[in-house]
Coordinates of N, CA and C in Angstrom, one line a residue:
X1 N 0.4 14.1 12.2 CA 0.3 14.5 10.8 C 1.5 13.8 10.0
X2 N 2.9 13.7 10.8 CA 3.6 13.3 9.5 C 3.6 11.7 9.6
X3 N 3.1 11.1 10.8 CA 2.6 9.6 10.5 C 1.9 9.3 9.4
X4 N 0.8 10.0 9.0 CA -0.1 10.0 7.7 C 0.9 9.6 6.2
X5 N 2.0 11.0 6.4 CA 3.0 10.9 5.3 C 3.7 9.8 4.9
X6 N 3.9 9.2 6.1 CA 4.8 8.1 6.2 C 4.4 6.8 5.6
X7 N 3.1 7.0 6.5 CA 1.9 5.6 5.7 C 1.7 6.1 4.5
X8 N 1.7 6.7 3.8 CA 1.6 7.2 2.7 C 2.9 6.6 1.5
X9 N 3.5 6.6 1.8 CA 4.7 6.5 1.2 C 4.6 5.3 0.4
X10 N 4.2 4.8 -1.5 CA 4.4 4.1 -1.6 C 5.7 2.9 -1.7
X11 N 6.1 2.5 -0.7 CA 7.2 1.7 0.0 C 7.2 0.2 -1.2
X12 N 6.0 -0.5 -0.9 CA 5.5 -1.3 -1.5 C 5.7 -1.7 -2.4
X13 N 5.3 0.0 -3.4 CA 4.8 -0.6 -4.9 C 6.6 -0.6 -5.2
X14 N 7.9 0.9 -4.6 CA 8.8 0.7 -5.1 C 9.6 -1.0 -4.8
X15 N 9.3 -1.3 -3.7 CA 10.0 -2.7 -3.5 C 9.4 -3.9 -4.7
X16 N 8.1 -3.7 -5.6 CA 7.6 -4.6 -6.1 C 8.2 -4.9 -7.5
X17 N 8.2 -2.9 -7.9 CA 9.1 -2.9 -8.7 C 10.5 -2.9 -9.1
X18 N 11.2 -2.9 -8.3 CA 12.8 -3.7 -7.7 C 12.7 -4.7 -8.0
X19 N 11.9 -5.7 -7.2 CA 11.8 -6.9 -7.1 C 11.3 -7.4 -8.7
X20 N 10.4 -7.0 -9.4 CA 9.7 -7.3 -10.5 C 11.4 -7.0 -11.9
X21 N 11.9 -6.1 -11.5 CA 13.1 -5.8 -12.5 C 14.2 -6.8 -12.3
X22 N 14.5 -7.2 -11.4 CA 15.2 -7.9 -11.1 C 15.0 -9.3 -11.2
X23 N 14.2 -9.4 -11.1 CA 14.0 -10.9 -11.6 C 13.2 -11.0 -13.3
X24 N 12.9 -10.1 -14.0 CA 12.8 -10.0 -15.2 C 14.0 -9.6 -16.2
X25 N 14.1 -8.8 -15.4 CA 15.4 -8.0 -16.0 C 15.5 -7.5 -17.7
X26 N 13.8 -7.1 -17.5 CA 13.1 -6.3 -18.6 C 12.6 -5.1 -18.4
X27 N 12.8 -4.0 -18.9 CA 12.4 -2.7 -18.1 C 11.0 -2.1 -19.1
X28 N 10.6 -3.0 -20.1 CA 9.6 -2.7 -20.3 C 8.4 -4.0 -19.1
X29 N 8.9 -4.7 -19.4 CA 7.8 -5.4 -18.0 C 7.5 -4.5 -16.6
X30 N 8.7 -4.3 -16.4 CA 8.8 -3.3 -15.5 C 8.1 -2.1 -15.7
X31 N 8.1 -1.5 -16.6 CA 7.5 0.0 -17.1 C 5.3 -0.8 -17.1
X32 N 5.2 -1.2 -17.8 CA 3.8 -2.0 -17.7 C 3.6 -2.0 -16.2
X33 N 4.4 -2.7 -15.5 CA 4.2 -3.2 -14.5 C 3.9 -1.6 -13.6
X34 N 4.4 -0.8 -13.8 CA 4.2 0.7 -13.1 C 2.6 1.4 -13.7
X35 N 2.9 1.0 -14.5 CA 1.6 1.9 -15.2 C 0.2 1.3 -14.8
X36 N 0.4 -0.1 -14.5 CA -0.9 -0.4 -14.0 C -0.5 -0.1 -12.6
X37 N 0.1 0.0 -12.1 CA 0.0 0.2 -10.6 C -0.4 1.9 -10.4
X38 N 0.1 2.8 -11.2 CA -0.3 4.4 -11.2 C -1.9 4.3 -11.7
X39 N -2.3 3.0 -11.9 CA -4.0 3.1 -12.4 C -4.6 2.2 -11.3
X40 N -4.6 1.4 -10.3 CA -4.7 1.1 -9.3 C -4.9 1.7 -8.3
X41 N -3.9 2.5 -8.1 CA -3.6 3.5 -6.8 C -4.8 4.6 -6.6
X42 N -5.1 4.9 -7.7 CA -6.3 5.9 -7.4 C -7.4 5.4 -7.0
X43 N -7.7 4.5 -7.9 CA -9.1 3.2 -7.5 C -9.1 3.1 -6.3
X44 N -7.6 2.8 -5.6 CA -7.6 2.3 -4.1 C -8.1 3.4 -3.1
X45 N -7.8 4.7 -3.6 CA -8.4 5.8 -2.8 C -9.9 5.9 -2.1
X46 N -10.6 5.6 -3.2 CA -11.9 5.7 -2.8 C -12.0 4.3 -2.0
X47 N -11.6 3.8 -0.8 CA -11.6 3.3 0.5 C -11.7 4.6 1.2
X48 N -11.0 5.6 1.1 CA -10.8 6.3 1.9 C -11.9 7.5 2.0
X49 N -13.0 7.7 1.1 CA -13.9 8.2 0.9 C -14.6 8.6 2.2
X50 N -15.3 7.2 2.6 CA -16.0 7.1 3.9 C -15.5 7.9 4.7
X51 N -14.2 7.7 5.2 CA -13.4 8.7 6.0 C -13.4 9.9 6.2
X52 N -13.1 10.3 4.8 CA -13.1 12.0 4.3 C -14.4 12.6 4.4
X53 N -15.5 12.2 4.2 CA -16.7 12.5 4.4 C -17.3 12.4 5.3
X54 N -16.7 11.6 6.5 CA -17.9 10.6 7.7 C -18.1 12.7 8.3
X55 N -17.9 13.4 8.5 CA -18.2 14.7 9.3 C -19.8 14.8 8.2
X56 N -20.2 15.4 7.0 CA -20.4 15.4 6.4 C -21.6 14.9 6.2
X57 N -21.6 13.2 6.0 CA -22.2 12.2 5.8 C -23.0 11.6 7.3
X58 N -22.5 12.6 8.7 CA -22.7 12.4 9.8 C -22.9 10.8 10.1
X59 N -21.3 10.0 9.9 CA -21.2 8.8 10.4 C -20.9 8.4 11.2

């Protein structure tokens, strides 16, 4: 269960955004730069669809 949490953890997007400020060193680029990522992240969920339903969907 808390492996889940862990993989969960966007690690990623904060290291991109570090990385994206720091080398811009514009915090509206940066703020853009978040906002499409908080509209990505959900999109990416439904991967996980199949998953949540395979009991269900009897896959």
């Amino acid at each position: 269960m808390l492996a889940g949490f862990i993989v969960a953890l966007p690690l990623v997007s904060i290291l991109a955004l570090l990385f994206s400020y720091l080398e811009h060193k514009d915090p509206q680029a940066s703020i853009t730069f978040a906002k499409s990522i908080l509209f990505g992240v959900p999109i990416s969920y439904l991967f996980f669809l199949p998953f949540l339903l395979a009991d269900w969907l009897v896959l």
